[in-house]
Amino acid sequence: LLYCVVEDHSPEEKEADNYIAAINLETGEITFKLEEGNNFYSSIAFSPDMNQMAWLTWDHPNMPWDGCELWLADVDENGRTRNRQQVAGGPEISIVQPQWSPGGELFYISDQSGWWNLYHWKNDEPRHVVEMQADFARPHWVFRRSSYAFASASTAFCAYTQNGFWFLGMVDVETGRLTEIKTRFTDIEDVRANADQLVLWGGSPQEFPGIHVYDLLEGRWQTLQRASTLKIDSAYLSIPEPVEFPTANGLTAHGLLYLSANKDFEGSEGETPPLIVISHGGPTSAANSYLYLSWQYWLSRGFAVLDVNYGGSSGYGREYRTRLNGEWGVVDLQDCENGANYLVEQGIVDKERLIIRGGSAGGYTTMCAMTFGSTFKAGGCYFGLGDLEIFVQDTHKFESRYMDSLVGPYPEAKDLYLERSPVHHAHKISCPVIFFQGLDDKVVPPNQSEMMFEAARGKEMPTAYLAYEGEGHGFRRAENIKHSIESELYFYSKVFEFELADEIEPIEIENL
């Protein structure tokens, strides 16, 4: 028998059914359903002796990082579950990554303390193994993430994040003592282990992410494969620094600040650089700290970059993550604006050359900055979400109620959706903006970028629109990635009237 989460899309006229089932590998048929009735299931985990099974489940309108439940059941001789009991979680507690130790003990990560920490289900009670103001997990967007793994019944290795960077630790699960293992990585995922080796995905600001193995006996790292073999002189690479800054309502927001780096050039004496504020996608994700060439492209050309972990981002605890609830399009914009203004006040960047850019959810924040804000002097919008109604009316089951928490239930909160949708306020566009769009995008239809472009053109605002055949939600073809970022630089050079060191193919800019 193969136990799995099933998503059944028949009949097509209703929402897909999700359940846990056992499939006969010889016939390919579902032998029986073990668990059903809830909207979602994930993370099936069997005890080493196969006598118990744990799993996660949650219902609309929650996303799993809002709240979900961890269940445990015995498995009888026929492979069916019995004696079910909920052991953790609830509508406002998020559980991730249930797994069993080699000794047959159930562990999981919960944010009931306000942070995603490691817990142990022992003697029918939850036990807080490691109590830290750190997140030991990322949002449960996909199956099979693993931020901790057991080397033995008493020892686990774990990745955890504080202040925008990830660390590796070794935990004695009996005492809760955590010992940091020094590594060169600042971004870590997919931790796996056995008695002899530790394997993880890791990267740093000067190193492309890759798969790395740590020999527990010899204390030695080996790299199996990197995302790229490209060699870059570190003198051309900028290392980010975590920053925190005051924002609305007396709160503090966070980000990663990169200052320009190029050993061959310096800025003019007394001149502060232009700033590019990046609004990440998700919007529940967070800024990455590994070597990312798109960011280094700007940094090697004299820009400073602030990658903002606005309220709602993960990695700063549950309270920070829930700041965006009901406030998408408000809190994210405020944090991006306040981050830029903070760097101006510190004398780090030029007030007259503030740029915001982003894609998808980050493109939505960028569009909001163009229409509802006044801080930024230019913007770059990649396949940005301009009409919240379109998204809530036409998306897949997993995200179909996501907007309930980000904005409000639809259609009850329809007026709020209209109020927060930049396409309905496009006449307010206040600064030059360039739009990029994949013509095969099924998540954000091209008409949203086109409507905003037409509005900017109608206001006689410098603007450009570049559409790419064969590209969907996120560009994949190297030539289009290269063309888009070079075109964006060309656009800013014309708006801010500076000369380019690169030879770049000109693009058509309206109203310039």
Short mmCIF file of C-alpha atoms in Angstrom, two decimals:
data_model
loop_
_atom_site.label_atom_id
_atom_site.label_comp_id
_atom_site.label_asym_id
_atom_site.label_seq_id
_atom_site.Cartn_x
_atom_site.Cartn_y
_atom_site.Cartn_z
CA LEU A 1 0.00 0.00 0.00
CA LEU A 2 1.06 3.54 -0.82
CA TYR A 3 -0.29 6.16 1.56
CA CYS A 4 -0.72 9.60 0.03
CA VAL A 5 -2.59 12.86 -0.01
CA VAL A 6 -5.12 12.85 -2.86
CA GLU A 7 -6.63 15.89 -4.55
CA ASP A 8 -9.64 14.69 -6.54
CA HIS A 9 -10.88 17.10 -9.24
CA SER A 10 -13.93 15.09 -10.27
CA PRO A 11 -16.62 16.16 -10.71
CA GLU A 12 -15.26 19.36 -12.24
CA GLU A 13 -18.19 21.57 -11.28
CA LYS A 14 -17.28 21.60 -7.59
CA GLU A 15 -14.19 22.30 -5.52
CA ALA A 16 -11.62 19.50 -5.47
CA ASP A 17 -11.79 16.97 -2.64
CA ASN A 18 -8.70 16.36 -0.51
CA TYR A 19 -8.19 13.26 1.63
CA ILE A 20 -5.63 10.70 2.75
CA ALA A 21 -5.90 7.36 0.96
CA ALA A 22 -4.17 4.00 0.65
CA ILE A 23 -3.44 2.94 -2.94
CA ASN A 24 -2.82 -0.64 -4.03
CA LEU A 25 0.45 -0.51 -5.95
CA GLU A 26 -0.43 -3.59 -8.01
CA THR A 27 -3.77 -2.29 -9.29
CA GLY A 28 -3.26 1.46 -8.97
CA GLU A 29 -6.69 1.73 -7.34
CA ILE A 30 -7.58 3.43 -4.08
CA THR A 31 -8.07 0.64 -1.57
CA PHE A 32 -9.61 2.82 1.12
CA LYS A 33 -9.68 6.36 2.45
CA LEU A 34 -8.10 6.86 5.85
CA GLU A 35 -9.02 10.49 6.57
CA GLU A 36 -11.49 12.80 4.85
CA GLY A 37 -13.90 15.62 5.53
CA ASN A 38 -11.51 18.53 5.93
CA ASN A 39 -10.45 20.89 3.16
CA PHE A 40 -6.74 20.03 3.24
CA TYR A 41 -4.34 17.32 4.39
CA SER A 42 -0.58 17.09 4.33
CA SER A 43 2.58 15.77 5.98
CA ILE A 44 1.76 12.08 6.51
CA ALA A 45 4.35 10.65 8.94
CA PHE A 46 4.53 7.02 10.06
CA SER A 47 6.26 5.87 13.22
CA PRO A 48 9.30 3.62 12.64
CA ASP A 49 7.28 0.51 13.57
CA MET A 50 4.40 1.59 11.27
CA ASN A 51 1.95 1.31 14.14
CA GLN A 52 1.10 5.03 14.29
CA MET A 53 0.47 7.75 11.75
CA ALA A 54 0.53 11.53 12.17
CA TRP A 55 -0.72 14.14 9.73
CA LEU A 56 -1.70 17.79 9.36
CA THR A 57 -5.11 19.10 8.36
CA TRP A 58 -6.79 22.49 8.06
CA ASP A 59 -9.92 24.12 6.66
CA HIS A 60 -10.92 27.24 4.76
CA PRO A 61 -10.36 30.12 5.19
CA ASN A 62 -7.07 29.32 6.93
CA MET A 63 -3.77 28.92 5.21
CA PRO A 64 -1.57 26.41 7.07
CA TRP A 65 0.57 29.23 8.50
CA ASP A 66 -2.60 30.78 9.97
CA GLY A 67 -3.74 27.67 11.80
CA CYS A 68 -3.86 23.91 11.34
CA GLU A 69 -4.11 20.73 13.41
CA LEU A 70 -1.74 17.86 14.10
CA TRP A 71 -3.50 14.51 14.45
CA LEU A 72 -2.23 11.13 15.60
CA ALA A 73 -3.79 7.71 15.14
CA ASP A 74 -2.98 4.05 15.63
CA VAL A 75 -2.69 1.91 12.48
CA ASP A 76 -4.30 -1.54 12.68
CA GLU A 77 -3.21 -4.76 10.99
CA ASN A 78 -5.22 -3.86 7.88
CA GLY A 79 -3.53 -0.52 7.50
CA ARG A 80 -6.49 1.58 8.68
CA THR A 81 -6.38 4.34 11.28
CA ARG A 82 -8.16 4.16 14.64
CA ASN A 83 -8.02 5.89 18.03
CA ARG A 84 -7.59 9.30 16.40
CA GLN A 85 -6.64 12.25 18.58
CA GLN A 86 -5.68 15.85 17.93
CA VAL A 87 -2.36 16.48 19.67
CA ALA A 88 -1.51 20.06 18.69
CA GLY A 89 -2.60 23.09 16.73
CA GLY A 90 -5.84 24.96 16.26
CA PRO A 91 -7.40 27.84 14.30
CA GLU A 92 -4.70 30.26 15.47
CA ILE A 93 -1.73 27.91 15.93
CA SER A 94 0.40 26.80 12.99
CA ILE A 95 2.05 23.37 12.95
CA VAL A 96 4.65 22.23 10.42
CA GLN A 97 6.81 19.20 9.76
CA PRO A 98 5.64 16.41 12.06
CA GLN A 99 8.20 13.61 12.06
CA TRP A 100 9.32 10.71 14.20
CA SER A 101 12.68 10.25 15.83
CA PRO A 102 14.55 6.95 15.37
CA GLY A 103 13.38 6.13 18.89
CA GLY A 104 9.72 6.28 17.86
CA GLU A 105 8.90 9.69 19.41
CA LEU A 106 6.75 12.27 17.60
CA PHE A 107 8.18 15.77 17.10
CA TYR A 108 6.80 18.83 15.32
CA ILE A 109 7.24 22.58 14.97
CA SER A 110 4.57 24.88 16.43
CA ASP A 111 4.20 28.65 16.78
CA GLN A 112 2.05 28.46 19.92
CA SER A 113 4.78 30.40 21.76
CA GLY A 114 4.74 33.10 19.08
CA TRP A 115 7.69 31.52 17.22
CA TRP A 116 7.97 28.35 15.17
CA ASN A 117 9.86 26.23 17.74
CA LEU A 118 10.52 22.51 18.10
CA TYR A 119 8.10 20.45 20.23
CA HIS A 120 7.91 16.83 21.40
CA TRP A 121 4.70 14.87 21.99
CA LYS A 122 5.62 12.87 25.08
CA ASN A 123 3.40 11.07 27.60
CA ASP A 124 0.32 12.52 25.90
CA GLU A 125 1.57 16.08 26.50
CA PRO A 126 3.38 18.63 24.33
CA ARG A 127 6.91 19.46 25.48
CA HIS A 128 8.67 22.61 24.28
CA VAL A 129 12.09 21.29 23.25
CA VAL A 130 13.85 24.48 22.17
CA GLU A 131 12.46 27.80 23.38
CA MET A 132 13.92 30.63 21.30
CA GLN A 133 12.83 33.84 19.65
CA ALA A 134 13.65 32.30 16.30
CA ASP A 135 11.67 30.57 13.58
CA PHE A 136 12.70 26.97 12.91
CA ALA A 137 10.59 26.70 9.75
CA ARG A 138 9.29 28.49 6.67
CA PRO A 139 5.64 28.82 5.69
CA HIS A 140 4.10 25.53 4.58
CA TRP A 141 3.66 26.38 0.89
CA VAL A 142 4.84 23.00 -0.43
CA PHE A 143 5.10 19.39 0.71
CA ARG A 144 8.19 17.79 2.20
CA ARG A 145 10.07 20.77 3.49
CA SER A 146 12.49 19.73 6.23
CA SER A 147 14.20 22.25 8.48
CA TYR A 148 15.23 19.63 11.05
CA ALA A 149 16.37 16.00 10.95
CA PHE A 150 17.48 13.33 13.40
CA ALA A 151 20.98 11.88 13.53
CA SER A 152 19.94 9.66 16.46
CA ALA A 153 17.09 9.23 18.91
CA SER A 154 18.53 12.02 21.07
CA THR A 155 20.18 14.36 18.54
CA ALA A 156 18.61 16.51 15.83
CA PHE A 157 20.05 19.07 13.47
CA CYS A 158 17.96 22.11 12.69
CA ALA A 159 17.94 25.32 10.67
CA TYR A 160 16.57 28.46 12.28
CA THR A 161 16.35 32.11 11.30
CA GLN A 162 16.94 35.31 13.24
CA ASN A 163 17.07 38.84 11.89
CA GLY A 164 16.95 37.76 8.26
CA PHE A 165 19.71 35.13 8.31
CA TRP A 166 19.59 31.35 8.77
CA PHE A 167 21.77 29.31 11.13
CA LEU A 168 22.47 25.63 11.72
CA GLY A 169 22.17 24.07 15.15
CA MET A 170 22.52 20.70 16.87
CA VAL A 171 19.86 19.95 19.49
CA ASP A 172 19.89 17.51 22.36
CA VAL A 173 16.17 16.74 22.27
CA GLU A 174 16.15 15.48 25.86
CA THR A 175 17.67 18.58 27.46
CA GLY A 176 16.69 21.14 24.79
CA ARG A 177 20.25 22.40 24.58
CA LEU A 178 21.06 23.90 21.18
CA THR A 179 24.64 24.25 19.95
CA GLU A 180 25.24 26.42 16.90
CA ILE A 181 27.31 24.80 14.16
CA LYS A 182 29.37 27.47 12.44
CA THR A 183 28.91 27.42 8.67
CA ARG A 184 29.47 29.81 5.79
CA PHE A 185 25.75 29.66 4.90
CA THR A 186 23.23 32.40 5.60
CA ASP A 187 20.30 30.67 3.90
CA ILE A 188 19.52 27.04 4.74
CA GLU A 189 16.74 24.61 3.80
CA ASP A 190 16.04 20.89 3.34
CA VAL A 191 17.99 19.51 6.27
CA ARG A 192 18.40 15.68 6.21
CA ALA A 193 20.54 13.49 8.41
CA ASN A 194 21.49 10.01 9.54
CA ALA A 195 24.04 8.74 12.04
CA ASP A 196 26.98 9.58 9.77
CA GLN A 197 26.04 12.53 7.58
CA LEU A 198 24.10 15.76 7.45
CA VAL A 199 22.80 17.05 4.11
CA LEU A 200 21.32 20.46 3.41
CA TRP A 201 20.60 23.11 0.82
CA GLY A 202 22.61 26.22 1.60
CA GLY A 203 23.93 29.44 0.14
CA SER A 204 25.48 32.74 1.17
CA PRO A 205 25.86 36.26 -0.25
CA GLN A 206 29.06 35.16 -1.97
CA GLU A 207 28.00 31.62 -2.87
CA PHE A 208 25.29 30.25 -5.09
CA PRO A 209 22.97 27.85 -3.25
CA GLY A 210 23.84 24.20 -3.50
CA ILE A 211 23.59 20.77 -1.89
CA HIS A 212 26.21 20.23 0.81
CA VAL A 213 27.15 17.20 2.93
CA TYR A 214 28.67 17.36 6.40
CA ASP A 215 30.57 14.33 7.65
CA LEU A 216 29.62 14.05 11.33
CA LEU A 217 32.64 11.92 12.19
CA GLU A 218 35.30 13.99 10.44
CA GLY A 219 33.63 17.40 10.80
CA ARG A 220 34.17 18.15 7.12
CA TRP A 221 31.93 19.76 4.46
CA GLN A 222 31.66 18.61 0.86
CA THR A 223 29.69 20.33 -1.89
CA LEU A 224 27.82 17.97 -4.21
CA GLN A 225 26.29 20.48 -6.60
CA ARG A 226 25.72 24.23 -6.89
CA ALA A 227 23.00 26.07 -8.77
CA SER A 228 25.74 27.69 -10.86
CA THR A 229 29.44 27.11 -11.40
CA LEU A 230 30.02 30.74 -12.40
CA LYS A 231 33.06 32.25 -10.66
CA ILE A 232 32.78 35.89 -9.60
CA ASP A 233 35.44 38.03 -7.96
CA SER A 234 34.12 38.85 -4.49
CA ALA A 235 35.21 42.47 -4.99
CA TYR A 236 32.17 42.83 -7.26
CA LEU A 237 29.76 41.39 -4.70
CA SER A 238 27.86 43.23 -1.99
CA ILE A 239 27.23 41.59 1.40
CA PRO A 240 23.85 42.47 2.97
CA GLU A 241 23.44 43.82 6.46
CA PRO A 242 20.22 43.39 8.45
CA VAL A 243 18.51 46.69 9.17
CA GLU A 244 15.51 47.61 11.24
CA PHE A 245 13.65 50.88 11.00
CA PRO A 246 10.64 52.63 12.51
CA THR A 247 7.37 52.27 10.65
CA ALA A 248 3.67 53.06 11.11
CA ASN A 249 1.88 52.70 14.46
CA GLY A 250 5.09 52.89 16.47
CA LEU A 251 6.31 49.53 15.13
CA THR A 252 9.61 48.34 13.71
CA ALA A 253 10.12 46.73 10.31
CA HIS A 254 13.07 44.83 8.86
CA GLY A 255 15.09 44.36 5.71
CA LEU A 256 18.44 43.46 4.20
CA LEU A 257 20.53 46.42 3.03
CA TYR A 258 23.08 46.07 0.23
CA LEU A 259 25.46 48.91 -0.60
CA SER A 260 26.93 49.20 -4.09
CA ALA A 261 30.07 47.18 -4.79
CA ASN A 262 32.37 47.39 -7.80
CA LYS A 263 36.14 47.44 -7.37
CA ASP A 264 36.58 49.30 -10.67
CA PHE A 265 34.37 52.32 -9.93
CA GLU A 266 33.46 54.77 -7.18
CA GLY A 267 30.59 57.19 -6.86
CA SER A 268 31.26 60.91 -7.08
CA GLU A 269 32.51 62.44 -3.85
CA GLY A 270 29.64 63.78 -1.76
CA GLU A 271 27.00 61.99 -3.83
CA THR A 272 24.66 59.45 -2.28
CA PRO A 273 23.49 56.58 -4.50
CA PRO A 274 20.03 55.91 -5.87
CA LEU A 275 18.09 53.29 -3.92
CA ILE A 276 16.12 50.33 -5.22
CA VAL A 277 13.58 49.02 -2.71
CA ILE A 278 12.57 45.44 -3.40
CA SER A 279 9.19 44.14 -2.31
CA HIS A 280 9.33 40.34 -2.22
CA GLY A 281 6.55 38.04 -3.42
CA GLY A 282 4.41 35.70 -1.40
CA PRO A 283 3.53 37.91 0.38
CA THR A 284 4.23 35.50 3.29
CA SER A 285 7.79 34.71 2.18
CA ALA A 286 10.94 36.68 3.03
CA ALA A 287 14.06 38.17 1.49
CA ASN A 288 16.75 35.63 0.61
CA SER A 289 20.38 36.21 1.54
CA TYR A 290 22.15 33.87 -0.88
CA LEU A 291 24.00 35.07 -3.99
CA TYR A 292 21.39 36.36 -6.39
CA LEU A 293 22.76 37.89 -9.57
CA SER A 294 19.74 40.10 -10.28
CA TRP A 295 20.44 42.05 -7.07
CA GLN A 296 24.20 42.16 -7.73
CA TYR A 297 23.50 43.55 -11.20
CA TRP A 298 22.16 46.74 -9.62
CA LEU A 299 24.80 46.86 -6.91
CA SER A 300 27.68 46.66 -9.37
CA ARG A 301 26.19 49.64 -11.21
CA GLY A 302 26.07 52.06 -8.33
CA PHE A 303 22.67 51.43 -6.77
CA ALA A 304 21.96 50.60 -3.16
CA VAL A 305 19.33 47.90 -2.58
CA LEU A 306 16.95 47.46 0.34
CA ASP A 307 15.22 44.06 0.28
CA VAL A 308 12.32 44.74 2.63
CA ASN A 309 10.88 42.14 4.97
CA TYR A 310 7.68 44.09 5.45
CA GLY A 311 5.10 43.19 8.09
CA GLY A 312 3.64 39.86 7.04
CA SER A 313 7.01 38.35 6.14
CA SER A 314 8.08 35.11 7.77
CA GLY A 315 11.12 34.68 9.98
CA TYR A 316 10.21 37.23 12.66
CA GLY A 317 7.60 35.32 14.64
CA ARG A 318 3.84 34.95 14.42
CA GLU A 319 2.94 38.45 15.58
CA TYR A 320 5.05 39.97 12.81
CA ARG A 321 3.66 37.52 10.27
CA THR A 322 0.07 38.45 11.08
CA ARG A 323 0.62 42.20 10.71
CA LEU A 324 -0.54 41.89 7.12
CA ASN A 325 -3.88 40.34 8.07
CA GLY A 326 -6.55 42.60 6.63
CA GLU A 327 -3.85 45.13 5.69
CA TRP A 328 -2.34 43.91 2.41
CA GLY A 329 -1.64 46.94 0.26
CA VAL A 330 -1.27 49.11 3.37
CA VAL A 331 1.32 47.64 5.76
CA ASP A 332 3.63 46.39 2.99
CA LEU A 333 3.54 49.80 1.28
CA GLN A 334 4.11 51.68 4.55
CA ASP A 335 7.10 49.50 5.40
CA CYS A 336 8.67 49.93 1.95
CA GLU A 337 8.20 53.70 2.12
CA ASN A 338 9.46 53.97 5.69
CA GLY A 339 12.50 51.83 4.88
CA ALA A 340 13.42 54.17 2.04
CA ASN A 341 12.82 57.29 4.14
CA TYR A 342 14.91 55.87 6.98
CA LEU A 343 17.91 55.40 4.68
CA VAL A 344 17.44 58.96 3.39
CA GLU A 345 17.42 60.29 6.95
CA GLN A 346 20.60 58.35 7.68
CA GLY A 347 22.28 60.04 4.72
CA ILE A 348 22.84 56.72 2.97
CA VAL A 349 20.78 57.21 -0.23
CA ASP A 350 19.50 59.99 -2.48
CA LYS A 351 15.98 61.20 -1.66
CA GLU A 352 15.36 62.22 -5.28
CA ARG A 353 16.26 58.80 -6.73
CA LEU A 354 14.15 56.31 -4.82
CA ILE A 355 12.91 53.34 -6.84
CA ILE A 356 10.60 50.46 -5.95
CA ARG A 357 10.43 47.22 -7.88
CA GLY A 358 8.82 43.81 -7.42
CA GLY A 359 7.09 40.92 -9.09
CA SER A 360 3.75 39.19 -8.47
CA ALA A 361 2.73 40.12 -4.90
CA GLY A 362 5.76 42.44 -4.88
CA GLY A 363 4.45 43.87 -8.14
CA TYR A 364 1.17 44.56 -6.36
CA THR A 365 3.01 46.53 -3.67
CA THR A 366 4.87 48.37 -6.44
CA MET A 367 1.58 49.27 -8.14
CA CYS A 368 0.23 50.46 -4.78
CA ALA A 369 3.30 52.66 -4.37
CA MET A 370 2.65 54.18 -7.80
CA THR A 371 -1.01 54.96 -7.08
CA PHE A 372 -1.41 55.36 -3.30
CA GLY A 373 2.08 56.46 -2.24
CA SER A 374 4.27 59.52 -2.69
CA THR A 375 7.76 58.41 -1.66
CA PHE A 376 9.16 56.77 -4.78
CA LYS A 377 10.33 58.58 -7.89
CA ALA A 378 10.20 55.58 -10.25
CA GLY A 379 9.09 51.96 -10.31
CA GLY A 380 9.62 48.64 -12.05
CA CYS A 381 6.61 46.32 -12.00
CA TYR A 382 6.90 42.67 -13.06
CA PHE A 383 3.58 40.87 -13.69
CA GLY A 384 2.04 42.77 -10.81
CA LEU A 385 -1.36 42.00 -9.35
CA GLY A 386 -3.46 45.10 -9.99
CA ASP A 387 -7.00 43.80 -9.51
CA LEU A 388 -7.59 41.85 -6.31
CA GLU A 389 -11.04 40.72 -7.46
CA ILE A 390 -9.61 38.79 -10.40
CA PHE A 391 -7.27 36.87 -8.13
CA VAL A 392 -9.90 35.96 -5.57
CA GLN A 393 -12.36 34.84 -8.26
CA ASP A 394 -10.00 32.69 -10.31
CA THR A 395 -7.30 30.73 -8.52
CA HIS A 396 -6.60 27.20 -7.33
CA LYS A 397 -8.08 25.66 -4.19
CA PHE A 398 -5.06 26.09 -1.92
CA GLU A 399 -5.04 29.89 -2.30
CA SER A 400 -8.76 30.35 -2.97
CA ARG A 401 -9.40 31.81 0.50
CA TYR A 402 -5.98 33.33 1.07
CA MET A 403 -7.39 36.80 0.49
CA ASP A 404 -9.81 36.35 3.42
CA SER A 405 -6.92 36.98 5.78
CA LEU A 406 -4.97 39.42 3.61
CA VAL A 407 -7.92 41.68 2.73
CA GLY A 408 -11.24 40.27 3.92
CA PRO A 409 -13.92 37.75 2.94
CA TYR A 410 -15.28 38.17 -0.57
CA PRO A 411 -17.82 39.37 -1.66
CA GLU A 412 -18.67 40.79 1.78
CA ALA A 413 -15.57 43.01 1.64
CA LYS A 414 -15.96 43.85 -2.07
CA ASP A 415 -15.64 47.60 -1.42
CA LEU A 416 -12.30 47.03 0.28
CA TYR A 417 -11.09 44.96 -2.70
CA LEU A 418 -11.96 47.84 -5.01
CA GLU A 419 -10.32 50.35 -2.68
CA ARG A 420 -7.06 48.34 -2.56
CA SER A 421 -6.88 47.50 -6.29
CA PRO A 422 -4.52 49.86 -8.15
CA VAL A 423 -6.28 49.29 -11.50
CA HIS A 424 -9.29 51.16 -10.13
CA HIS A 425 -7.08 54.09 -9.14
CA ALA A 426 -4.71 54.11 -12.09
CA HIS A 427 -5.44 57.80 -12.69
CA LYS A 428 -3.46 58.49 -9.49
CA ILE A 429 -0.15 57.17 -10.88
CA SER A 430 2.38 59.66 -9.58
CA CYS A 431 5.77 58.71 -11.01
CA PRO A 432 7.46 57.06 -14.00
CA VAL A 433 7.02 53.28 -14.15
CA ILE A 434 8.03 50.45 -16.47
CA PHE A 435 5.88 47.32 -16.76
CA PHE A 436 6.99 43.78 -17.65
CA GLN A 437 4.54 41.03 -18.48
CA GLY A 438 4.49 37.45 -19.73
CA LEU A 439 1.77 37.00 -22.32
CA ASP A 440 1.08 33.43 -21.16
CA ASP A 441 0.65 34.43 -17.51
CA LYS A 442 -2.33 32.54 -16.06
CA VAL A 443 -1.97 34.01 -12.56
CA VAL A 444 -1.93 37.71 -13.48
CA PRO A 445 -3.49 38.32 -16.91
CA PRO A 446 -1.63 40.77 -19.18
CA ASN A 447 -4.58 43.18 -19.18
CA GLN A 448 -3.69 44.30 -15.64
CA SER A 449 -0.27 45.61 -16.67
CA GLU A 450 -1.75 46.96 -19.88
CA MET A 451 -4.42 48.95 -18.03
CA MET A 452 -1.85 50.51 -15.71
CA PHE A 453 0.44 51.30 -18.64
CA GLU A 454 -2.37 53.02 -20.53
CA ALA A 455 -3.23 55.06 -17.45
CA ALA A 456 0.38 56.20 -17.02
CA ARG A 457 0.59 57.07 -20.70
CA GLY A 458 -2.66 59.01 -20.47
CA LYS A 459 -1.26 61.07 -17.60
CA GLU A 460 1.77 61.88 -19.78
CA MET A 461 3.98 60.12 -17.26
CA PRO A 462 7.18 58.51 -18.60
CA THR A 463 6.32 54.83 -18.96
CA ALA A 464 7.09 51.69 -20.95
CA TYR A 465 5.48 48.28 -21.38
CA LEU A 466 7.40 45.17 -22.40
CA ALA A 467 5.51 41.95 -23.08
CA TYR A 468 7.18 38.59 -23.69
CA GLU A 469 5.77 35.74 -25.75
CA GLY A 470 5.99 32.32 -24.16
CA GLU A 471 6.54 33.65 -20.63
CA GLY A 472 4.19 32.97 -17.76
CA HIS A 473 4.16 34.10 -14.14
CA GLY A 474 7.88 34.58 -13.67
CA PHE A 475 10.31 34.75 -16.57
CA ARG A 476 12.24 31.57 -17.40
CA ARG A 477 14.11 32.25 -20.66
CA ALA A 478 17.61 33.64 -20.23
CA GLU A 479 17.29 36.10 -23.10
CA ASN A 480 14.11 37.57 -21.63
CA ILE A 481 15.56 37.84 -18.12
CA LYS A 482 18.58 39.64 -19.56
CA HIS A 483 16.49 41.90 -21.78
CA SER A 484 14.08 42.87 -19.02
CA ILE A 485 16.72 43.87 -16.46
CA GLU A 486 18.76 45.78 -19.03
CA SER A 487 15.61 47.56 -20.22
CA GLU A 488 14.78 48.46 -16.64
CA LEU A 489 18.25 50.00 -16.18
CA TYR A 490 17.87 51.89 -19.48
CA PHE A 491 14.51 53.24 -18.28
CA TYR A 492 15.98 54.53 -15.00
CA SER A 493 18.94 56.09 -16.85
CA LYS A 494 16.55 58.18 -18.92
CA VAL A 495 14.29 59.09 -16.00
CA PHE A 496 17.18 60.16 -13.75
CA GLU A 497 19.42 61.37 -16.58
CA PHE A 498 22.61 59.44 -15.95
CA GLU A 499 24.96 57.87 -18.47
CA LEU A 500 25.22 54.11 -18.84
CA ALA A 501 28.52 52.27 -18.70
CA ASP A 502 26.91 49.36 -20.56
CA GLU A 503 25.85 49.24 -24.16
CA ILE A 504 22.15 48.53 -23.88
CA GLU A 505 19.58 48.24 -26.63
CA PRO A 506 17.22 51.23 -26.32
CA ILE A 507 13.54 50.69 -25.65
CA GLU A 508 10.60 52.90 -26.46
CA ILE A 509 9.60 55.13 -23.55
CA GLU A 510 6.38 57.06 -23.78
CA ASN A 511 6.17 60.72 -22.66
CA LEU A 512 9.92 61.24 -22.35
#
